[in-house]
Short mmCIF file of C-alpha atoms (C1' of nucleotides) in Angstrom, two decimals:
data_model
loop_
_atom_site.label_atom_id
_atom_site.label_comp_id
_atom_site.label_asym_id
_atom_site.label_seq_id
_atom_site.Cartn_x
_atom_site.Cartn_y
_atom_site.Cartn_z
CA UNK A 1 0.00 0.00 0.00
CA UNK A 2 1.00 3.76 -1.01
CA UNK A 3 2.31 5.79 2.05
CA UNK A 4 1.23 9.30 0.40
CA UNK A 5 -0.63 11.59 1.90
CA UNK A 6 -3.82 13.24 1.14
CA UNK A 7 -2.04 16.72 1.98
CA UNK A 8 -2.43 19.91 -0.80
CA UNK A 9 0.42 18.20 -3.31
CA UNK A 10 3.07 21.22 -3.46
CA UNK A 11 4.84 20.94 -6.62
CA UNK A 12 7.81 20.35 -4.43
CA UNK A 13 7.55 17.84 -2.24
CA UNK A 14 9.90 19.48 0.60
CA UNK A 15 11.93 16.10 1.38
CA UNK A 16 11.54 14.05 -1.78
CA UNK A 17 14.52 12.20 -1.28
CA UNK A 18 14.44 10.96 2.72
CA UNK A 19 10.93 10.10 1.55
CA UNK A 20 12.02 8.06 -1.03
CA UNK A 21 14.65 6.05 1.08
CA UNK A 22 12.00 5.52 3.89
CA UNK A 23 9.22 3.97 1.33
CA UNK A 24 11.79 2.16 -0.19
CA UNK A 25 13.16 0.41 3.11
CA UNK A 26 9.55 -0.54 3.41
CA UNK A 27 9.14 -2.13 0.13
CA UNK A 28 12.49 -4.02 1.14
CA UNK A 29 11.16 -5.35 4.16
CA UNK A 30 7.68 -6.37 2.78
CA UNK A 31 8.33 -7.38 -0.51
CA UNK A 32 12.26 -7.72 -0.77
CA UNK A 33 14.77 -6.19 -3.19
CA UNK A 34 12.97 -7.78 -6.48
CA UNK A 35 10.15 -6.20 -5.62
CA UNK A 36 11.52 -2.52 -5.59
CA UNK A 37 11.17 -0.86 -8.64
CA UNK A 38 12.18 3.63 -8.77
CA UNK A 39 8.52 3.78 -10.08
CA UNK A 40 6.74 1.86 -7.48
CA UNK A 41 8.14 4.46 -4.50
CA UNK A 42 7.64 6.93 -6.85
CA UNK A 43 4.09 6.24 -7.26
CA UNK A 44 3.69 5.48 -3.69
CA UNK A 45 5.33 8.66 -2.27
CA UNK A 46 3.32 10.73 -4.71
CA UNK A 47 5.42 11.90 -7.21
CA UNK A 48 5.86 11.32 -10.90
CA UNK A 49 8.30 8.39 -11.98
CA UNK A 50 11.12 10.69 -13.31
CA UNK A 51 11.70 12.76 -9.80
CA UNK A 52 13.58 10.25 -7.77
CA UNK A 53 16.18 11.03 -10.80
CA UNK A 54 16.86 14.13 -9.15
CA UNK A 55 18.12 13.08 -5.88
CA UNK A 56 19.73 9.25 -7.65
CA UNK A 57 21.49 9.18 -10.31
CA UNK A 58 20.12 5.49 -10.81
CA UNK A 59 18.42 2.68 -9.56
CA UNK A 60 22.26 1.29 -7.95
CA UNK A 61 22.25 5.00 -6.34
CA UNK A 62 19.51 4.18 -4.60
CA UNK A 63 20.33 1.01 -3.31
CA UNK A 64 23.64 2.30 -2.09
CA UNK A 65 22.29 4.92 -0.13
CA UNK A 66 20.19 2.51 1.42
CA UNK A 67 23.04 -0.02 2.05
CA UNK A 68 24.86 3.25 3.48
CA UNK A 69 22.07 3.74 5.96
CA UNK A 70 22.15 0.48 6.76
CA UNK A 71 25.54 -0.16 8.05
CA UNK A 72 25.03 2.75 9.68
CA UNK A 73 22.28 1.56 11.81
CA UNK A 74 24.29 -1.39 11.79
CA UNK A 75 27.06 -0.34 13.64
CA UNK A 76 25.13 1.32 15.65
CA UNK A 77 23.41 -1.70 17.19
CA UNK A 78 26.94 -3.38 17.49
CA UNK A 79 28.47 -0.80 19.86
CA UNK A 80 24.84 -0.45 21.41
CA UNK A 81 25.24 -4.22 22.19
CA UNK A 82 28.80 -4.81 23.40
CA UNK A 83 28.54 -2.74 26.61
CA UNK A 84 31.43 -1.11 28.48
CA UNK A 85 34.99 -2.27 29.14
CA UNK A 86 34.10 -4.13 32.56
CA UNK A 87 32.31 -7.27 31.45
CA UNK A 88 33.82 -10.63 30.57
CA UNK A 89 35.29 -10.93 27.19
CA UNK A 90 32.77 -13.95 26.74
CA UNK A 91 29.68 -11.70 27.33
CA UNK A 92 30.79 -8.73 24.85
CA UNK A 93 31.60 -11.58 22.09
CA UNK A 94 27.97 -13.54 22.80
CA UNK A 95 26.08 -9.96 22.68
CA UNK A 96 27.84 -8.85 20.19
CA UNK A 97 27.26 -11.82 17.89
CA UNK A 98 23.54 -11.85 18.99
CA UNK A 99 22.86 -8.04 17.97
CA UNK A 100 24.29 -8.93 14.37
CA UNK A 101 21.92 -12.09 13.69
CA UNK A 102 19.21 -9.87 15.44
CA UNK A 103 19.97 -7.24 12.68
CA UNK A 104 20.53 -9.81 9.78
CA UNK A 105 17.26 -11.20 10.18
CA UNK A 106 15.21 -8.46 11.31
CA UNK A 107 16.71 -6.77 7.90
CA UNK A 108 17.43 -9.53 5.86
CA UNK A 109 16.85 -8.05 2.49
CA UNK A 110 18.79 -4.71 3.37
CA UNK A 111 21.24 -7.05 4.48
CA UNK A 112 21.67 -8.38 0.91
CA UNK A 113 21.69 -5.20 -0.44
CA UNK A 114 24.20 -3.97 1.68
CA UNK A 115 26.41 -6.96 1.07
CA UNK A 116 26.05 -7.36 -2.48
CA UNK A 117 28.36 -5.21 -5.20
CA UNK A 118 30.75 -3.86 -2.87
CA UNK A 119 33.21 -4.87 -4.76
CA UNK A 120 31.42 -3.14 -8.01
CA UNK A 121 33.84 -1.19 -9.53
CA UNK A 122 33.43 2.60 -8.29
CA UNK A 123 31.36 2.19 -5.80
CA UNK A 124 30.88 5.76 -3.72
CA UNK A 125 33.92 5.98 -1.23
CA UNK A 126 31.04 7.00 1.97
CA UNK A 127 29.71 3.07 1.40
CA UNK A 128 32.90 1.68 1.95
CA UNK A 129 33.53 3.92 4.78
CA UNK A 130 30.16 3.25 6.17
CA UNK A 131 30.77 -0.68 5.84
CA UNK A 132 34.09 -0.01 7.58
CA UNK A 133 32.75 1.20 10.14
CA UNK A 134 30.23 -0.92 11.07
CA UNK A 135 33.26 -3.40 10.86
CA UNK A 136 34.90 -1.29 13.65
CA UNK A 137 32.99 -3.11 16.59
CA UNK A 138 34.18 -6.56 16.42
CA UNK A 139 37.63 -5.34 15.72
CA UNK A 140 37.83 -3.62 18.76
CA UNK A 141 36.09 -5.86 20.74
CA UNK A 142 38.92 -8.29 19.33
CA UNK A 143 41.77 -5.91 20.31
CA UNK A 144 40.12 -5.76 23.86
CA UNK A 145 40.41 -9.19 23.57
CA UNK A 146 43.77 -9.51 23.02
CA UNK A 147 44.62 -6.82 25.96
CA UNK A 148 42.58 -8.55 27.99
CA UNK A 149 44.85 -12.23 26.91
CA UNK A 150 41.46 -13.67 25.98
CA UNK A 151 42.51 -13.56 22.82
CA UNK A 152 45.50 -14.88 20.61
CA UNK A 153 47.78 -12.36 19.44
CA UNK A 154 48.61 -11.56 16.32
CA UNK A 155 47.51 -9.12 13.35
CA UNK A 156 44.19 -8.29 14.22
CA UNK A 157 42.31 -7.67 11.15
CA UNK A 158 43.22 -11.20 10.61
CA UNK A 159 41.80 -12.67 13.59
CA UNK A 160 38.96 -10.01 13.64
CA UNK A 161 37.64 -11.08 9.93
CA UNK A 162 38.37 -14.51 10.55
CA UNK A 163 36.63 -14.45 13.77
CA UNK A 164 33.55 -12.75 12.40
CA UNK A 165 33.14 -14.77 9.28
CA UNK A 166 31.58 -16.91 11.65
CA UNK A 167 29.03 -14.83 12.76
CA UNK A 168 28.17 -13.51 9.99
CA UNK A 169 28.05 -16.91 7.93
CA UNK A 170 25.47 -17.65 10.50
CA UNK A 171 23.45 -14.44 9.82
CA UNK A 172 23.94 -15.19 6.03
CA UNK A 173 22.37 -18.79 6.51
CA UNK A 174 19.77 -17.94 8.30
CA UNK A 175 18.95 -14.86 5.86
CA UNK A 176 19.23 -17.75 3.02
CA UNK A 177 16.42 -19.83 5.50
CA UNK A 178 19.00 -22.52 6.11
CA UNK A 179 18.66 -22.22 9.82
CA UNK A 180 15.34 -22.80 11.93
CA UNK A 181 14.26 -19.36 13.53
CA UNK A 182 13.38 -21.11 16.59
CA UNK A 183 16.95 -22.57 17.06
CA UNK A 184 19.09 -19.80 16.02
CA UNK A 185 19.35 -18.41 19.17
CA UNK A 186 20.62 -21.74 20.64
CA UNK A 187 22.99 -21.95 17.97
CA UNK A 188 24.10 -18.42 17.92
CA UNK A 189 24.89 -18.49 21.47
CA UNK A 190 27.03 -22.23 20.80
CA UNK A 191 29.05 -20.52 18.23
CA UNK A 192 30.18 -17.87 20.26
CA UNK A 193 31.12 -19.95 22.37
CA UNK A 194 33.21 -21.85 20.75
CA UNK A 195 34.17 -19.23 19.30
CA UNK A 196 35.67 -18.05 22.20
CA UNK A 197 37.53 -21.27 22.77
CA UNK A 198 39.10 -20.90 19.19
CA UNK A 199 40.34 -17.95 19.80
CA UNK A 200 41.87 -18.22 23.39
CA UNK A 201 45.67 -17.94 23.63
CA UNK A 202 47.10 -21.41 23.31
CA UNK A 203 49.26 -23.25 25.95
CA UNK B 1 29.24 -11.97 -27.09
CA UNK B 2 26.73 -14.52 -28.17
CA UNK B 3 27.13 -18.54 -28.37
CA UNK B 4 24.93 -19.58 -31.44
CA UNK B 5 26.93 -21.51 -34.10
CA UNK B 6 26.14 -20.95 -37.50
CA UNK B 7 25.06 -24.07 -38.20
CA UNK B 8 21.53 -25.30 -40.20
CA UNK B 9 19.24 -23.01 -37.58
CA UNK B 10 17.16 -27.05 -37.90
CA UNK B 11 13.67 -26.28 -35.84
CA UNK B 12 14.13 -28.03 -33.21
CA UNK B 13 17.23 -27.36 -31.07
CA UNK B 14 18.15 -31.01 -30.02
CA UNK B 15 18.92 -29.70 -26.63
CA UNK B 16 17.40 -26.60 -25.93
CA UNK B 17 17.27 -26.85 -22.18
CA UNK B 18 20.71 -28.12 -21.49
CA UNK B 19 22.19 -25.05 -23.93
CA UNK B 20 19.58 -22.28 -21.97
CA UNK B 21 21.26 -23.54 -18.79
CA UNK B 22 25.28 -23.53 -20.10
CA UNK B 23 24.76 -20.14 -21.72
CA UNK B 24 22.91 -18.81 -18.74
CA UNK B 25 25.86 -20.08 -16.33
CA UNK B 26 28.49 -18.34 -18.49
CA UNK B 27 26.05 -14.83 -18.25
CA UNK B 28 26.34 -15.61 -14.42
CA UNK B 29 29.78 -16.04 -14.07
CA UNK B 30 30.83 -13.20 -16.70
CA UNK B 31 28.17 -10.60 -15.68
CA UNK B 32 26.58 -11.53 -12.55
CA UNK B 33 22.94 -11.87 -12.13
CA UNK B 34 21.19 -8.79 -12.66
CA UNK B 35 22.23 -9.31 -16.20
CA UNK B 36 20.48 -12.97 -17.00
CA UNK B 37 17.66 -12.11 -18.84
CA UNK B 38 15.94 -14.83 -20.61
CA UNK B 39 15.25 -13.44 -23.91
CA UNK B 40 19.02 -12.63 -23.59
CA UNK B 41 20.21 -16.03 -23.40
CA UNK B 42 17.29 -17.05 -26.18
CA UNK B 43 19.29 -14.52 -28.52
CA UNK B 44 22.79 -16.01 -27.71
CA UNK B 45 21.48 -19.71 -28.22
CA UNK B 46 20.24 -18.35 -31.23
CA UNK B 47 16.47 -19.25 -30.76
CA UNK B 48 13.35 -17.12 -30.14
CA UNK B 49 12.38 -14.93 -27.39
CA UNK B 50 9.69 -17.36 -26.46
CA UNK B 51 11.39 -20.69 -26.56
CA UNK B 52 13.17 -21.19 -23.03
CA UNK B 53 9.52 -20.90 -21.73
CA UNK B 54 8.80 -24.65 -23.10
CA UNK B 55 11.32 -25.82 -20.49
CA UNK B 56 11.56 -22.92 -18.08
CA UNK B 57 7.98 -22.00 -16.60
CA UNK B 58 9.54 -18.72 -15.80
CA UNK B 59 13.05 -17.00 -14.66
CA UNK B 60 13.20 -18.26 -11.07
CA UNK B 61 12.46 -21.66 -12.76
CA UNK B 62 15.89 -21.15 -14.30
CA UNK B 63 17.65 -19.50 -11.80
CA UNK B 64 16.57 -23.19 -9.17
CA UNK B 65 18.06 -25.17 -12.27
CA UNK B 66 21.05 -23.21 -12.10
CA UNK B 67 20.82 -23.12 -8.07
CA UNK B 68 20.36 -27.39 -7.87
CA UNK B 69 23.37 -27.84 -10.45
CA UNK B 70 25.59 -25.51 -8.80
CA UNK B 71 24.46 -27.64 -5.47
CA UNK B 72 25.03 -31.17 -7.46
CA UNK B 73 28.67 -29.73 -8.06
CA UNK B 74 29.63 -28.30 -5.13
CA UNK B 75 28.98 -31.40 -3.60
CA UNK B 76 30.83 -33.55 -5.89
CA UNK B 77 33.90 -30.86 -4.80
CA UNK B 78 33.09 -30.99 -1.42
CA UNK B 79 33.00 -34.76 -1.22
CA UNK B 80 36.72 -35.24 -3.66
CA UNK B 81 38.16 -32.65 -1.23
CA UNK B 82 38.30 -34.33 1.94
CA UNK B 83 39.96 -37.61 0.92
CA UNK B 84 39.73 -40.98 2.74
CA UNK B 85 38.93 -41.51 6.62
CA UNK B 86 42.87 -41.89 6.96
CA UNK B 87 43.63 -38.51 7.43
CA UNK B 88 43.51 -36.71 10.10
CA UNK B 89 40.51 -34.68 10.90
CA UNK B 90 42.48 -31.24 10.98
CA UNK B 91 43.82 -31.74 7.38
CA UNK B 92 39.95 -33.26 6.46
CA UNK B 93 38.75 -30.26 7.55
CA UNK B 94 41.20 -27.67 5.99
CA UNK B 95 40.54 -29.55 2.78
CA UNK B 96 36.89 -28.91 2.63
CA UNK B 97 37.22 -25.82 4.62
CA UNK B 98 39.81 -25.03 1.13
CA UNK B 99 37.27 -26.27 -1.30
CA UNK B 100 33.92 -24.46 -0.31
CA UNK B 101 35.36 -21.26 -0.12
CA UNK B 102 37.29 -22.13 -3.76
CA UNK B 103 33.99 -22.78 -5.02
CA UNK B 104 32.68 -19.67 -3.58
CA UNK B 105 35.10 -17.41 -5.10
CA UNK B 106 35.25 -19.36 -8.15
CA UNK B 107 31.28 -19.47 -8.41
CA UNK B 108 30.21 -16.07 -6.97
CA UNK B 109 26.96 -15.02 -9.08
CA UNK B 110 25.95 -18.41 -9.37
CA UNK B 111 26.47 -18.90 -5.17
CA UNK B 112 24.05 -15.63 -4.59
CA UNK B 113 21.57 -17.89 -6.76
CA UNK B 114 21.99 -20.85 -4.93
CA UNK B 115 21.39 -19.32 -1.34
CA UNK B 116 18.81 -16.92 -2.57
CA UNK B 117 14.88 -17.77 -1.65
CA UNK B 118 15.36 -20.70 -0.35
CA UNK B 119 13.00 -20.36 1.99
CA UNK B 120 10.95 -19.01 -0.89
CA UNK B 121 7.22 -20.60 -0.34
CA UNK B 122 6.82 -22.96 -3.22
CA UNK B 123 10.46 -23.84 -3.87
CA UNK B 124 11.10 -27.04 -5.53
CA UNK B 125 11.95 -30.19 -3.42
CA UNK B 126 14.52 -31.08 -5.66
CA UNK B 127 16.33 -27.79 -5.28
CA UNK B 128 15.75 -28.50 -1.53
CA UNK B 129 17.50 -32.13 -1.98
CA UNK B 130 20.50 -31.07 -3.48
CA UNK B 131 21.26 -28.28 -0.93
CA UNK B 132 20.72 -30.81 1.53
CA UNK B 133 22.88 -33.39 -0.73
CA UNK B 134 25.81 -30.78 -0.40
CA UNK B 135 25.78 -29.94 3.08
CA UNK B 136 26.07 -33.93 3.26
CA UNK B 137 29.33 -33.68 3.13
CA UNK B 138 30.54 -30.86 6.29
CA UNK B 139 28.08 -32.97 8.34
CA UNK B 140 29.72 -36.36 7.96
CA UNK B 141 32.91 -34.72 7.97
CA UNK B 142 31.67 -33.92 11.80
CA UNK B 143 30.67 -37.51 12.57
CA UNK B 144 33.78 -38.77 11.90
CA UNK B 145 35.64 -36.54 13.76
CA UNK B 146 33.22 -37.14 16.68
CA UNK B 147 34.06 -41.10 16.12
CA UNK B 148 37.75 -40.26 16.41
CA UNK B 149 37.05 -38.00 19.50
CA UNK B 150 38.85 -35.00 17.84
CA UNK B 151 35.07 -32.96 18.14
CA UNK B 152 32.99 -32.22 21.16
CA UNK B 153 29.53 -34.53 21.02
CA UNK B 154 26.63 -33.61 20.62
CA UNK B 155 23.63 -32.94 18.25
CA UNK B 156 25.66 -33.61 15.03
CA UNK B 157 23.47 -31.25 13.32
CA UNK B 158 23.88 -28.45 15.48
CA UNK B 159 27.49 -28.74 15.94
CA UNK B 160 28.32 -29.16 11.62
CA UNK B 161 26.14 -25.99 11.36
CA UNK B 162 27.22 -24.21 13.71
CA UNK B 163 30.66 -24.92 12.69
CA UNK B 164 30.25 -24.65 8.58
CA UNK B 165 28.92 -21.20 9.51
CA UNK B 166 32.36 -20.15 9.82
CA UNK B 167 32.87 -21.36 6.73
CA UNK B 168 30.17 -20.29 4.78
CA UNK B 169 30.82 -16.67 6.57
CA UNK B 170 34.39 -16.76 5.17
CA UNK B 171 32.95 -17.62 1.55
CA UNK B 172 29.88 -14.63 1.96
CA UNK B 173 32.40 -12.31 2.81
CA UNK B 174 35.20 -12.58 -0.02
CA UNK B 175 32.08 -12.73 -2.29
CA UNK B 176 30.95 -9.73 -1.21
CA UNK B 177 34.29 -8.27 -2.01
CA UNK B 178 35.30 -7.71 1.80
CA UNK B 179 38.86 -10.28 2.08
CA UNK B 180 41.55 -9.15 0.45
CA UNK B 181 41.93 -12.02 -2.30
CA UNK B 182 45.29 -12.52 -2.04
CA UNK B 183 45.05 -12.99 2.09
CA UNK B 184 42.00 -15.44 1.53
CA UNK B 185 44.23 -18.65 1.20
CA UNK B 186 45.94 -17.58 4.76
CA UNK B 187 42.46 -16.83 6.64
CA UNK B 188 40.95 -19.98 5.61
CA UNK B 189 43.62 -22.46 7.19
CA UNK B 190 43.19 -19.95 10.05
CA UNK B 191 39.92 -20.14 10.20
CA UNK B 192 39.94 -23.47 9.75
CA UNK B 193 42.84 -24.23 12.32
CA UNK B 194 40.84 -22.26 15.29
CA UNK B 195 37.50 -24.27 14.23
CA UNK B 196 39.64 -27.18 14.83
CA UNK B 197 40.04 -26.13 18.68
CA UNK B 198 36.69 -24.63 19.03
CA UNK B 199 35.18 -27.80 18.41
CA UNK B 200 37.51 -30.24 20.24
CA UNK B 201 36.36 -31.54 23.10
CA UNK B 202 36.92 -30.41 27.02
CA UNK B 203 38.78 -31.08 29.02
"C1'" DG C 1 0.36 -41.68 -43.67
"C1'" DG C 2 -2.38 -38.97 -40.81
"C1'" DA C 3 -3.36 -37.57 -35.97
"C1'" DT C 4 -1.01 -35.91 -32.03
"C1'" DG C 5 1.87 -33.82 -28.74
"C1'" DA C 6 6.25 -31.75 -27.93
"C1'" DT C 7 9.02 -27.98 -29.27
"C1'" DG C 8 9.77 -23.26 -31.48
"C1'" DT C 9 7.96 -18.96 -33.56
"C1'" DT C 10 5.55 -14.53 -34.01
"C1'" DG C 11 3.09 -10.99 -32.01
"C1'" DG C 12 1.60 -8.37 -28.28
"C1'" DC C 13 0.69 -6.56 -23.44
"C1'" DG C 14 2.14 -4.22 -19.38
"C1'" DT C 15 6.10 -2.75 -16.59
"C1'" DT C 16 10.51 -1.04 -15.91
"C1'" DG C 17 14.93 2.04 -16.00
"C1'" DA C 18 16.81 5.66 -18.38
"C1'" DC C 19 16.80 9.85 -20.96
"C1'" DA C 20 15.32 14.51 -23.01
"C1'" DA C 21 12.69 18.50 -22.99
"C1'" DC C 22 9.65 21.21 -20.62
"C1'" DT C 23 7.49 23.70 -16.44
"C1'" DC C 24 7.05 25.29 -11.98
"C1'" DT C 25 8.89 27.78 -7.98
"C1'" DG C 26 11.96 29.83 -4.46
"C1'" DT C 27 16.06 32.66 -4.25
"C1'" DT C 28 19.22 36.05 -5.42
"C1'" DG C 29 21.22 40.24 -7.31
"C1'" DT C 30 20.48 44.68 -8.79
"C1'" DA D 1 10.29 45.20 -7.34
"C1'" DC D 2 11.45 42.07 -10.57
"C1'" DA D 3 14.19 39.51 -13.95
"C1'" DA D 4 17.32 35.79 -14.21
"C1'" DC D 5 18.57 31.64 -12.57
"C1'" DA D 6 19.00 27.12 -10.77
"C1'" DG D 7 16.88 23.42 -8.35
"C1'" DA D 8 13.02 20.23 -8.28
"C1'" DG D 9 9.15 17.79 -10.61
"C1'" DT D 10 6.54 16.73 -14.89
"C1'" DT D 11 5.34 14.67 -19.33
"C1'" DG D 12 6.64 11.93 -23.05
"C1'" DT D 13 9.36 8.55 -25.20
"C1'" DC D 14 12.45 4.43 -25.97
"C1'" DA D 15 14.39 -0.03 -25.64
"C1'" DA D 16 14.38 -4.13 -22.98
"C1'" DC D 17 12.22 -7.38 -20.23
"C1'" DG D 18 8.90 -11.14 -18.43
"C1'" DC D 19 4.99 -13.32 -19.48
"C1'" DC D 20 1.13 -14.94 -22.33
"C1'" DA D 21 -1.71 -16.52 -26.43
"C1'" DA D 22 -2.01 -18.18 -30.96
"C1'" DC D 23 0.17 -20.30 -34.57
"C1'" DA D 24 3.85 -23.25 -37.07
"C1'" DT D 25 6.85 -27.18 -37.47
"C1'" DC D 26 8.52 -31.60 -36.63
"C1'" DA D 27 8.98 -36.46 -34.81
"C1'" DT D 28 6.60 -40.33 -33.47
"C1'" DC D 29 3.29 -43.91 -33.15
"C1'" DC D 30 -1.12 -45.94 -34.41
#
DNA sequence: GGATGATGTTGGCGTTGACAACTCTGTTGT
DNA sequence: ACAACAGAGTTGTCAACGCCAACATCATCC
């Protein structure tokens, strides 16, 4: 269903282009990324089918502003969920991992749009930055780690991405359906764990 | 570039269906999949826009007969990669740990195909089969090393899933363009070499 | 050797993303 | 005050696509 208003239709719309990015994160979450078409918000917000032109340069414009918002909100959540300093290394890692299948699958097709084409060729600098920073979380929680001799030493982007493949494979299975909703949390919580066992100095 | 030969255009293709699906995996690998169009492939297989619907009821029907191949093979790599009960569980692991993500990166597209919609109401139960088929082969991989006492027991399920996870994660990741390719080779056998001691049991 | 069903073909509908040319409107400079 | 301007939205068009219906061709089996 449309989201537009019945209010005196300026000819411009004041905020086309936050209204845009808000219908279209709905459409995402109802109907998934297939479903999203420029004209459909268009329609929906109110507004011809050539204006969202003005404010994205293309349909991949779009979609990478929304991915940018995303990992935004993303990281977000993860520092949100680690806590401070003080608790157990265990703890930080288990919430941690928990807030990122939370978001996977309470976003799952943002998630896909954030994590597909990255790699595209040009892709504007502020997504990267925005997915590196979301990234930020578990590495610091992993230097913590390490401070903390939880943690192996060693390069830490290393044992950071390595570590958090895991988590997010898990996120990315469950977002594929692979993985009963009623038993992720079980198994999200038994990865971390063993996680943490993985990653503990040896000796 | 299309594929069509030039030879005698006879009316009937011989082996329409087989040629859709080869010329459609070669669009996948060189362009990814927002560029698979069906009348596309028709054009390259030198046939009309119309004909891939005699054996394709419509695009996602292709896409699951891409998605239940790609599963048939990765399983068939999966299962040569881990070699004979012999070995040692670390280096069985490592092996398939090696192989999954080389399919990944070697497979990208057609991987975002095969993990896409699942969980799609309706899918077909042979498309269901052969992702079950493949992940076959991590979950007997975890059965024998529960026989040989080198993993923790428990719910075999859980535990392979839980630990192909870290796996998959590594796979999602350098398809999404977010490991370094060069430094892939490295993080695996990490990845694969902390799994080890996550999993092994207590004590 | 003619009916029949599988396999391809032509034609067309509705939708989409992209583009060009035009119009409306708020601001700015004089 | 008001003309010029630039930003924001509009209409109109195009090519491509997915899907569908109607028709054509061919191989096979009574």
């Amino acid at each position: 269903m449309g989201t537009q208003t019945d209010a005196p239709r300026r000819y411009h719309h004041g905020n086309l282009r936050e209204a845009l990015l808000r219908r279209a994160e709905e459409v995402l979450a109802e109907s998934g990324a297939g479903e999203l078409s420029l004209r459909g918000i268009a329609r929906d917000v109110g507004v011809s089918h050539a204006a969202p032109r003005r404010h994205f340069a293309d349909k991949q414009a779009l979609l990478d502003a929304l991915a940018e918002d995303g990992f935004g909100r993303l990281a977000v959540a993860l520092d949100a969920s680690v806590g401070d300093d003080g608790r157990p290394f265990v703890e930080r890692l288990a919430a941690m991992a928990e807030a990122y299948v939370g978001f996977a699958v309470g976003h799952a097709a943002l998630l896909d749009v954030m994590f597909t084409g990255k790699h595209r060729p040009g892709v504007d600098a502020s997504l990267l930055a925005a997915g590196a920073r979301a990234f930020q979380a578990p590495l610091a929680l992993v230097v913590a780690g390490q401070a903390s001799g939880d943690v192996v030493p060693g390069d830490v982007e290393r044992v950071a991405t390595s570590a958090w493949a895991a988590i997010h494979g898990l996120a990315s299975m469950a977002n594929a359906g692979l993985l009963d909703a009623e038993a992720l949390p079980g198994i999200v919580a038994d990865t971390a764990e063993r996680l943490v066992l993985g990653l503990r100095p040896r000796g």
